[in-house]
Amino acid sequence: MAKRGIDGLGELRGKRVLCRVDFNVPLEGSGKDRRVGDDYRLESTLPTLRRLLDAGARVILCSHLGRPKGRDPELSLAPVGARLGELLEREVRFVDEVVGERATRASQELQDGQVLLLENTRFEPGEKKNDPELAKRFAALADLYVNDAFGASHRADATVAGVPQLLPGAAGDLVLSELRELAPLRDGSAARPLAVVLGGAKLADKIPVLEALIPRVDKILIGGGMAYTFMKAMGKPIGGSRFDAETVEAAGQILEKARERSRQGQQMLLLPRDHVVARSPDDVTGYSVVEQIPDDLMALDVGPATIADYVKQLAGVKTVFWNGPLGVFEKQPFHLGTHYVASFLAWRKHETKTIVGGGDSAAAARALGLAEHMHWVSTGGGASLEYVEGQDLPGLSALPDV
Ligand code: ADP
Ligand code: MG
């Protein structure tokens, strides 16, 4: 079932709309000089905000930022409000309170077409616990509710799962676009062959999505730190590479499942066959490329033979779901594996729909200047994985269907 969108909310002029957004963005600098380090999540929600404001709504924005334990000035949303004002080319009012007298007054002072940002919702301890009393206080600020926070929709927080029980609600344009683009991966209707490129730091985070995807996809190409947990499970030498000790057994089971599925055809789950190794991620000049990882070195990227192999595997593919960088892309030259595979997908954008999920993968695609050549770059990390896996996301379940 499709979710009700903003159109389904009726007349918006004069209405106060509490809009949950995902402004959990990286901040740079400290103290008074803090500023937004990456605009992607802000830009992604502009269509929803413009639509609400142009329709004459009085928009009250709320979001979490980071993981504060109580009030933490370093995690104030004030710098995010300032940046949003620049992007929106409108005044964004800010109140340094989440709920309470000042927040209430600020929301009542709003005029048609004006926008107010509340302080970091996680400054309230009830947010993460989905405290019904806190949800009531949020709901009292507004007449209507819009969820445009796809990246937070897997969290059963008060502003995500609680408030939509209390106010007439709808999904924002970003949430609807995310659902439209990710649904084919979830329901199995994506064009085949379908390949998954999976990397990133920890295998433990991605075991559930891997288990869900093995029966549904044609190829799984593994890179990043997670590859070494698989290699450990296979008894291969991994030197000082990062791996999850608690996940080695699960990795072995995944390999077994993939092997069973492979029996009908070619091998479906591929691991790197060569590696860029160094003493540490800071050792950016002393690296080398090896097939066997020496004891005293760690693997930081996939090597050139692996890149060539993966690119060949991806050549005939119609859909790619890419989650997780293939190496420590933040440090050159360990970005090259991610760079080459992403470049190849960009070149093939007319033949292959690439859908990128995961915060760091999206950051990597943008840092490489390739994001606009991908079919879709999700704003969700954990949320996109859980959605593709087939889980019910509390923030979506709480919204009415069309
Ligand atoms: P995403 O946010 O896209 O889901 P993850 O958070 O799972 O991705 O992983 C991203 C991190 O994985 C990056 O910080 C990157 O440096 C790290 N990483 C990638 N390859 C390796 C590796 N071989 N060893 C250690 N860390 C790695
Ligand atoms: Mg990440």
Short mmCIF file of C-alpha atoms and ligand atoms in Angstrom, two decimals:
data_model
loop_
_atom_site.label_atom_id
_atom_site.label_comp_id
_atom_site.label_asym_id
_atom_site.label_seq_id
_atom_site.Cartn_x
_atom_site.Cartn_y
_atom_site.Cartn_z
CA MET A 1 0.00 0.00 0.00
CA ALA A 2 1.21 3.47 -0.82
CA LYS A 3 1.45 6.05 1.92
CA ARG A 4 -0.67 9.17 1.99
CA GLY A 5 1.31 12.16 0.76
CA ILE A 6 1.03 15.87 1.51
CA ASP A 7 -1.77 16.20 -1.08
CA GLY A 8 -3.92 14.05 1.18
CA LEU A 9 -3.78 16.52 4.05
CA GLY A 10 -6.28 18.97 2.55
CA GLU A 11 -6.06 22.73 2.95
CA LEU A 12 -2.71 23.76 4.43
CA ARG A 13 -3.06 27.55 4.60
CA GLY A 14 -2.96 28.72 8.19
CA LYS A 15 -2.31 25.18 9.47
CA ARG A 16 0.60 24.44 11.77
CA VAL A 17 2.46 21.42 10.39
CA LEU A 18 4.97 19.59 12.55
CA CYS A 19 7.44 18.18 10.05
CA ARG A 20 9.91 15.53 11.24
CA VAL A 21 13.04 15.85 9.14
CA ASP A 22 16.38 14.05 9.25
CA PHE A 23 18.87 16.82 9.96
CA ASN A 24 21.30 14.39 11.55
CA VAL A 25 24.17 15.85 9.53
CA PRO A 26 27.92 16.01 10.12
CA LEU A 27 29.02 19.27 11.79
CA GLU A 28 32.46 20.82 11.34
CA GLY A 29 34.29 23.16 13.69
CA SER A 30 33.32 23.76 17.31
CA GLY A 31 31.64 26.32 19.53
CA LYS A 32 30.35 29.35 17.64
CA ASP A 33 32.07 28.23 14.42
CA ARG A 34 30.12 25.02 14.02
CA ARG A 35 28.72 24.61 10.55
CA VAL A 36 27.08 21.90 8.46
CA GLY A 37 29.69 19.69 6.76
CA ASP A 38 27.37 18.11 4.20
CA ASP A 39 24.17 19.62 2.77
CA TYR A 40 22.76 16.45 1.21
CA ARG A 41 20.08 15.70 3.80
CA LEU A 42 19.04 19.36 3.96
CA GLU A 43 18.80 19.66 0.19
CA SER A 44 16.85 16.43 -0.06
CA THR A 45 14.02 17.77 2.06
CA LEU A 46 13.73 21.18 0.34
CA PRO A 47 10.94 20.07 -2.05
CA THR A 48 8.72 19.09 0.88
CA LEU A 49 9.48 22.28 2.79
CA ARG A 50 8.90 24.52 -0.24
CA ARG A 51 5.63 22.77 -0.97
CA LEU A 52 4.34 23.21 2.56
CA LEU A 53 5.46 26.85 2.75
CA ASP A 54 4.15 27.78 -0.69
CA ALA A 55 0.78 26.33 0.31
CA GLY A 56 0.71 28.74 3.25
CA ALA A 57 1.45 26.26 6.04
CA ARG A 58 3.19 27.32 9.24
CA VAL A 59 6.00 24.80 9.37
CA ILE A 60 7.55 23.56 12.61
CA LEU A 61 10.61 21.42 11.92
CA CYS A 62 12.04 18.88 14.33
CA SER A 63 14.99 16.50 14.11
CA HIS A 64 17.55 14.72 16.21
CA LEU A 65 21.28 15.32 15.81
CA GLY A 66 23.88 12.86 17.04
CA ARG A 67 23.53 10.99 20.30
CA PRO A 68 23.40 13.59 23.07
CA LYS A 69 22.98 12.53 26.68
CA GLY A 70 20.67 15.36 27.72
CA ARG A 71 21.35 18.95 26.63
CA ASP A 72 24.65 19.34 24.79
CA PRO A 73 25.45 22.73 23.19
CA GLU A 74 27.82 21.05 20.73
CA LEU A 75 24.81 19.17 19.31
CA SER A 76 22.48 22.15 19.03
CA LEU A 77 20.58 22.39 15.76
CA ALA A 78 21.22 26.17 15.59
CA PRO A 79 23.93 25.92 12.89
CA VAL A 80 21.69 23.59 10.89
CA GLY A 81 18.89 26.18 10.99
CA ALA A 82 21.30 28.83 9.73
CA ARG A 83 22.38 26.66 6.80
CA LEU A 84 18.81 25.66 6.00
CA GLY A 85 17.86 29.35 5.81
CA GLU A 86 20.56 29.88 3.16
CA LEU A 87 19.43 26.89 1.12
CA LEU A 88 15.74 27.71 1.45
CA GLU A 89 16.35 31.43 0.88
CA ARG A 90 13.92 32.21 3.67
CA GLU A 91 14.24 33.09 7.30
CA VAL A 92 14.36 29.95 9.45
CA ARG A 93 13.42 30.83 13.02
CA PHE A 94 15.08 28.81 15.73
CA VAL A 95 14.04 28.20 19.32
CA ASP A 96 16.55 26.67 21.74
CA GLU A 97 13.93 24.44 23.27
CA VAL A 98 12.38 21.16 22.12
CA VAL A 99 8.99 21.42 23.81
CA GLY A 100 7.97 23.88 26.53
CA GLU A 101 6.85 27.45 26.95
CA ARG A 102 9.26 29.07 24.51
CA ALA A 103 8.72 26.44 21.84
CA THR A 104 4.96 26.82 22.23
CA ARG A 105 5.13 30.61 21.99
CA ALA A 106 7.41 30.47 18.94
CA SER A 107 5.05 28.04 17.20
CA GLN A 108 2.05 30.27 17.96
CA GLU A 109 3.81 33.35 16.61
CA LEU A 110 4.38 31.68 13.22
CA GLN A 111 2.55 33.25 10.28
CA ASP A 112 1.48 31.56 7.05
CA GLY A 113 4.53 30.52 5.02
CA GLN A 114 6.96 30.85 7.94
CA VAL A 115 9.24 28.15 9.29
CA LEU A 116 10.52 27.40 12.78
CA LEU A 117 13.16 24.85 13.77
CA LEU A 118 12.96 23.31 17.25
CA GLU A 119 16.06 22.26 19.20
CA ASN A 120 17.54 18.73 18.94
CA THR A 121 14.71 16.35 19.86
CA ARG A 122 17.13 14.01 21.66
CA PHE A 123 17.76 16.68 24.28
CA GLU A 124 14.48 15.30 25.68
CA PRO A 125 15.09 11.89 27.27
CA GLY A 126 11.56 10.80 26.27
CA GLU A 127 12.35 11.05 22.55
CA LYS A 128 14.27 7.79 22.27
CA LYS A 129 11.83 6.01 24.59
CA ASN A 130 8.81 7.11 22.55
CA ASP A 131 7.36 8.55 25.74
CA PRO A 132 3.61 9.13 25.14
CA GLU A 133 3.65 12.27 27.32
CA LEU A 134 6.40 13.80 25.21
CA ALA A 135 4.57 12.83 22.01
CA LYS A 136 1.50 14.69 23.34
CA ARG A 137 3.57 17.81 23.94
CA PHE A 138 4.88 17.71 20.37
CA ALA A 139 1.40 17.11 18.99
CA ALA A 140 0.08 20.10 20.95
CA LEU A 141 2.35 22.37 18.88
CA ALA A 142 0.63 21.60 15.56
CA ASP A 143 -2.51 20.66 13.62
CA LEU A 144 -0.89 18.25 11.16
CA TYR A 145 2.17 16.00 10.96
CA VAL A 146 4.50 15.22 8.06
CA ASN A 147 7.31 12.68 8.15
CA ASP A 148 10.08 13.54 5.72
CA ALA A 149 12.77 11.86 7.83
CA PHE A 150 13.31 8.66 5.90
CA GLY A 151 16.73 8.20 7.53
CA ALA A 152 15.12 8.13 10.99
CA SER A 153 12.02 6.09 10.13
CA HIS A 154 13.51 2.86 11.49
CA ARG A 155 13.60 4.44 14.96
CA ALA A 156 10.53 4.16 17.17
CA ASP A 157 11.18 7.63 18.62
CA ALA A 158 8.44 9.94 19.90
CA THR A 159 8.68 12.33 16.93
CA VAL A 160 8.81 9.42 14.46
CA ALA A 161 6.38 6.82 15.78
CA GLY A 162 4.48 8.56 18.61
CA VAL A 163 3.29 11.87 17.16
CA PRO A 164 1.65 10.40 14.01
CA GLN A 165 -0.68 8.45 16.34
CA LEU A 166 -1.96 11.78 17.62
CA LEU A 167 -2.17 14.06 14.56
CA PRO A 168 -3.44 13.59 11.00
CA GLY A 169 -0.25 12.70 9.15
CA ALA A 170 1.34 12.16 5.78
CA ALA A 171 4.63 11.13 4.19
CA GLY A 172 6.71 13.97 2.77
CA ASP A 173 8.00 13.99 -0.80
CA LEU A 174 11.43 12.66 0.18
CA VAL A 175 9.93 9.70 2.03
CA LEU A 176 7.67 8.90 -0.93
CA SER A 177 10.64 9.09 -3.34
CA GLU A 178 12.75 6.84 -1.12
CA LEU A 179 9.95 4.28 -0.96
CA ARG A 180 9.43 4.39 -4.72
CA GLU A 181 13.14 3.86 -5.45
CA LEU A 182 13.86 1.24 -2.77
CA ALA A 183 10.64 -0.77 -3.10
CA PRO A 184 11.85 -2.81 -6.13
CA LEU A 185 14.78 -4.07 -4.04
CA ARG A 186 12.41 -4.97 -1.21
CA ASP A 187 9.67 -6.66 -3.22
CA GLY A 188 11.85 -8.40 -5.79
CA SER A 189 10.60 -6.42 -8.80
CA ALA A 190 13.98 -4.79 -9.62
CA ALA A 191 15.21 -5.49 -13.16
CA ARG A 192 17.49 -8.55 -13.33
CA PRO A 193 20.27 -9.38 -13.23
CA LEU A 194 20.50 -7.66 -9.87
CA ALA A 195 23.84 -7.31 -8.09
CA VAL A 196 24.69 -6.11 -4.62
CA VAL A 197 27.99 -4.41 -3.87
CA LEU A 198 28.48 -4.64 -0.15
CA GLY A 199 31.32 -3.12 1.83
CA GLY A 200 31.82 -0.94 4.86
CA ALA A 201 33.29 -1.40 8.26
CA LYS A 202 31.39 -4.04 10.19
CA LEU A 203 29.82 -7.21 8.91
CA ALA A 204 27.67 -7.48 12.06
CA ASP A 205 25.57 -4.45 10.93
CA LYS A 206 24.83 -6.06 7.59
CA ILE A 207 24.22 -9.74 8.36
CA PRO A 208 20.41 -9.37 8.32
CA VAL A 209 20.36 -7.60 4.96
CA LEU A 210 22.77 -10.16 3.50
CA GLU A 211 20.60 -13.03 4.69
CA ALA A 212 17.55 -11.38 3.19
CA LEU A 213 19.27 -10.66 -0.12
CA ILE A 214 20.94 -14.00 -0.86
CA PRO A 215 17.75 -15.64 -2.18
CA ARG A 216 16.65 -12.50 -4.07
CA VAL A 217 19.71 -11.34 -5.99
CA ASP A 218 22.02 -12.71 -8.66
CA LYS A 219 25.43 -11.55 -7.41
CA ILE A 220 26.95 -10.27 -4.21
CA LEU A 221 30.32 -8.56 -4.47
CA ILE A 222 31.99 -8.05 -1.11
CA GLY A 223 34.61 -5.45 -0.22
CA GLY A 224 35.56 -3.20 2.67
CA GLY A 225 36.37 -4.29 6.20
CA MET A 226 33.60 -6.90 6.19
CA ALA A 227 35.50 -8.99 3.63
CA TYR A 228 38.05 -9.94 6.29
CA THR A 229 35.49 -11.45 8.61
CA PHE A 230 34.48 -13.69 5.70
CA MET A 231 38.10 -14.54 4.97
CA LYS A 232 38.65 -15.33 8.64
CA ALA A 233 35.67 -17.69 8.49
CA MET A 234 37.32 -19.40 5.50
CA GLY A 235 40.57 -19.79 7.41
CA LYS A 236 42.47 -17.45 5.10
CA PRO A 237 45.25 -15.23 6.45
CA ILE A 238 44.08 -11.67 7.12
CA GLY A 239 47.14 -10.25 8.93
CA GLY A 240 46.18 -7.25 11.04
CA SER A 241 43.00 -6.48 9.08
CA ARG A 242 39.91 -5.43 10.97
CA PHE A 243 37.36 -8.18 11.53
CA ASP A 244 34.43 -8.90 13.90
CA ALA A 245 35.34 -11.84 16.10
CA GLU A 246 31.70 -12.35 17.20
CA THR A 247 30.49 -12.53 13.61
CA VAL A 248 32.91 -15.09 12.18
CA GLU A 249 30.47 -17.95 12.73
CA ALA A 250 27.59 -16.05 11.12
CA ALA A 251 29.89 -15.24 8.21
CA GLY A 252 30.55 -18.95 7.73
CA GLN A 253 26.79 -19.63 7.60
CA ILE A 254 26.28 -16.88 5.02
CA LEU A 255 29.03 -18.38 2.88
CA GLU A 256 27.34 -21.76 3.12
CA LYS A 257 23.96 -20.32 2.07
CA ALA A 258 25.57 -18.49 -0.82
CA ARG A 259 27.37 -21.68 -1.86
CA GLU A 260 24.07 -23.58 -1.94
CA ARG A 261 22.48 -20.92 -4.10
CA SER A 262 25.53 -20.94 -6.35
CA ARG A 263 25.20 -24.65 -7.14
CA GLN A 264 22.72 -23.97 -9.91
CA GLY A 265 25.05 -21.58 -11.65
CA GLN A 266 28.18 -19.54 -11.10
CA GLN A 267 29.43 -18.48 -7.72
CA MET A 268 27.12 -15.77 -6.41
CA LEU A 269 29.12 -14.31 -3.53
CA LEU A 270 32.56 -13.00 -4.42
CA LEU A 271 35.34 -11.92 -2.10
CA PRO A 272 38.39 -9.80 -2.96
CA ARG A 273 41.23 -11.76 -4.54
CA ASP A 274 43.87 -9.09 -3.93
CA HIS A 275 44.26 -6.32 -1.39
CA VAL A 276 45.91 -2.99 -0.81
CA VAL A 277 47.78 -3.41 2.47
CA ALA A 278 49.72 -1.07 4.75
CA ARG A 279 50.80 -0.83 8.39
CA SER A 280 47.79 1.38 9.24
CA PRO A 281 45.24 3.65 7.52
CA ASP A 282 47.71 6.52 8.11
CA ASP A 283 50.46 4.73 6.24
CA VAL A 284 49.44 6.28 2.92
CA THR A 285 52.76 5.93 1.14
CA GLY A 286 54.04 2.56 2.39
CA TYR A 287 51.25 0.49 0.84
CA SER A 288 51.53 -2.48 -1.48
CA VAL A 289 49.21 -4.82 -3.37
CA VAL A 290 49.19 -8.48 -2.34
CA GLU A 291 47.18 -11.66 -2.78
CA GLN A 292 48.22 -13.08 0.59
CA ILE A 293 48.01 -10.61 3.46
CA PRO A 294 51.25 -10.64 5.51
CA ASP A 295 50.97 -10.98 9.30
CA ASP A 296 52.11 -7.47 10.13
CA LEU A 297 49.96 -5.56 7.60
CA MET A 298 46.27 -4.72 7.30
CA ALA A 299 44.04 -4.67 4.25
CA LEU A 300 42.63 -1.21 3.55
CA ASP A 301 41.18 -1.53 0.07
CA VAL A 302 40.43 -4.05 -2.64
CA GLY A 303 43.26 -4.50 -5.13
CA PRO A 304 43.34 -3.99 -8.93
CA ALA A 305 42.62 -7.62 -9.85
CA THR A 306 39.51 -7.53 -7.66
CA ILE A 307 38.40 -4.26 -9.23
CA ALA A 308 38.82 -5.74 -12.72
CA ASP A 309 36.92 -8.84 -11.65
CA TYR A 310 34.04 -6.91 -10.04
CA VAL A 311 33.72 -4.54 -12.98
CA LYS A 312 33.43 -7.56 -15.28
CA GLN A 313 30.76 -9.04 -13.01
CA LEU A 314 28.80 -5.80 -13.11
CA ALA A 315 28.96 -5.38 -16.89
CA GLY A 316 25.70 -7.11 -17.81
CA VAL A 317 23.78 -6.18 -14.72
CA LYS A 318 20.53 -4.15 -14.84
CA THR A 319 20.24 -3.11 -11.18
CA VAL A 320 22.90 -2.55 -8.54
CA PHE A 321 22.33 -1.99 -4.86
CA TRP A 322 25.50 -0.55 -3.40
CA ASN A 323 26.00 -0.29 0.34
CA GLY A 324 29.33 0.36 2.00
CA PRO A 325 32.66 1.66 0.63
CA LEU A 326 35.10 -0.98 -0.66
CA GLY A 327 38.02 0.49 1.26
CA VAL A 328 39.01 3.20 3.71
CA PHE A 329 37.88 5.79 1.14
CA GLU A 330 38.48 8.74 3.51
CA LYS A 331 42.25 8.25 3.08
CA GLN A 332 43.83 8.40 -0.36
CA PRO A 333 44.90 6.13 -2.00
CA PHE A 334 42.60 3.70 -0.18
CA HIS A 335 39.64 5.30 -1.98
CA LEU A 336 40.63 3.80 -5.32
CA GLY A 337 38.61 0.58 -5.12
CA THR A 338 35.46 2.54 -4.32
CA HIS A 339 36.42 5.15 -6.91
CA TYR A 340 36.86 2.68 -9.79
CA VAL A 341 33.78 0.60 -9.10
CA ALA A 342 31.64 3.74 -8.60
CA SER A 343 33.08 5.28 -11.77
CA PHE A 344 32.20 2.18 -13.73
CA LEU A 345 28.62 2.34 -12.45
CA ALA A 346 28.47 6.03 -13.39
CA TRP A 347 29.66 5.26 -16.92
CA ARG A 348 26.99 2.61 -17.24
CA LYS A 349 24.19 4.74 -15.86
CA HIS A 350 22.08 4.28 -19.00
CA GLU A 351 22.27 0.47 -18.78
CA THR A 352 22.40 -0.05 -15.02
CA LYS A 353 20.26 1.51 -12.30
CA THR A 354 22.52 2.01 -9.31
CA ILE A 355 20.85 2.60 -5.97
CA VAL A 356 23.18 3.71 -3.20
CA GLY A 357 22.24 3.19 0.45
CA GLY A 358 24.33 3.93 3.53
CA GLY A 359 25.64 7.17 5.01
CA ASP A 360 29.30 6.59 4.19
CA SER A 361 28.58 5.17 0.73
CA ALA A 362 26.54 8.26 -0.10
CA ALA A 363 29.32 10.48 1.28
CA ALA A 364 31.85 8.55 -0.84
CA ALA A 365 29.74 8.91 -3.99
CA ARG A 366 29.47 12.65 -3.39
CA ALA A 367 33.15 13.07 -2.47
CA LEU A 368 34.02 11.38 -5.77
CA GLY A 369 31.64 13.68 -7.65
CA LEU A 370 29.61 10.67 -8.83
CA ALA A 371 26.40 10.99 -6.83
CA GLU A 372 24.45 12.72 -9.61
CA HIS A 373 25.33 9.87 -11.97
CA MET A 374 23.73 7.28 -9.74
CA HIS A 375 20.07 6.48 -10.23
CA TRP A 376 19.29 7.08 -6.57
CA VAL A 377 21.33 7.95 -3.49
CA SER A 378 19.30 7.22 -0.39
CA THR A 379 19.39 9.58 2.58
CA GLY A 380 18.96 6.58 4.85
CA GLY A 381 21.70 4.34 6.26
CA GLY A 382 20.18 1.86 8.68
CA ALA A 383 16.69 2.80 7.46
CA SER A 384 17.41 1.90 3.84
CA LEU A 385 18.97 -1.42 4.86
CA GLU A 386 16.03 -2.35 7.08
CA TYR A 387 13.55 -1.31 4.41
CA VAL A 388 15.28 -3.33 1.68
CA GLU A 389 15.49 -6.28 4.07
CA GLY A 390 11.69 -6.27 4.31
CA GLN A 391 11.28 -5.02 7.87
CA ASP A 392 8.41 -2.77 8.94
CA LEU A 393 9.79 0.64 9.83
CA PRO A 394 7.96 2.15 12.83
CA GLY A 395 7.89 5.64 11.29
CA LEU A 396 6.25 4.32 8.13
CA SER A 397 3.80 1.96 9.82
CA ALA A 398 2.55 4.93 11.84
CA LEU A 399 1.56 6.85 8.68
CA PRO A 400 -1.81 6.32 7.01
CA ASP A 401 -2.08 4.59 3.63
CA VAL A 402 -3.60 6.37 0.66
P1 ADP B 1 27.74 2.84 5.15
O1 ADP B 1 27.62 4.04 6.09
O2 ADP B 1 27.78 3.24 3.72
O3 ADP B 1 26.72 1.78 5.44
P2 ADP B 1 29.70 1.64 6.86
O4 ADP B 1 29.38 2.61 7.93
O5 ADP B 1 29.33 0.23 7.03
O6 ADP B 1 29.17 2.18 5.44
O7 ADP B 1 31.29 1.61 6.63
C1 ADP B 1 32.02 2.75 6.27
C2 ADP B 1 33.42 2.67 6.85
O8 ADP B 1 34.06 1.45 6.48
C3 ADP B 1 34.31 3.78 6.34
O9 ADP B 1 34.60 4.64 7.39
C4 ADP B 1 35.54 3.05 5.83
O10 ADP B 1 36.75 3.69 6.18
C5 ADP B 1 35.44 1.70 6.50
N1 ADP B 1 36.19 0.67 5.79
C6 ADP B 1 36.08 0.31 4.50
N2 ADP B 1 36.99 -0.64 4.19
C7 ADP B 1 37.70 -0.90 5.31
C8 ADP B 1 38.77 -1.78 5.63
N3 ADP B 1 39.32 -2.60 4.73
N4 ADP B 1 39.24 -1.76 6.90
C9 ADP B 1 38.70 -0.94 7.82
N5 ADP B 1 37.68 -0.08 7.58
C10 ADP B 1 37.18 -0.07 6.34
MG MG B 2 28.27 4.36 8.13
#
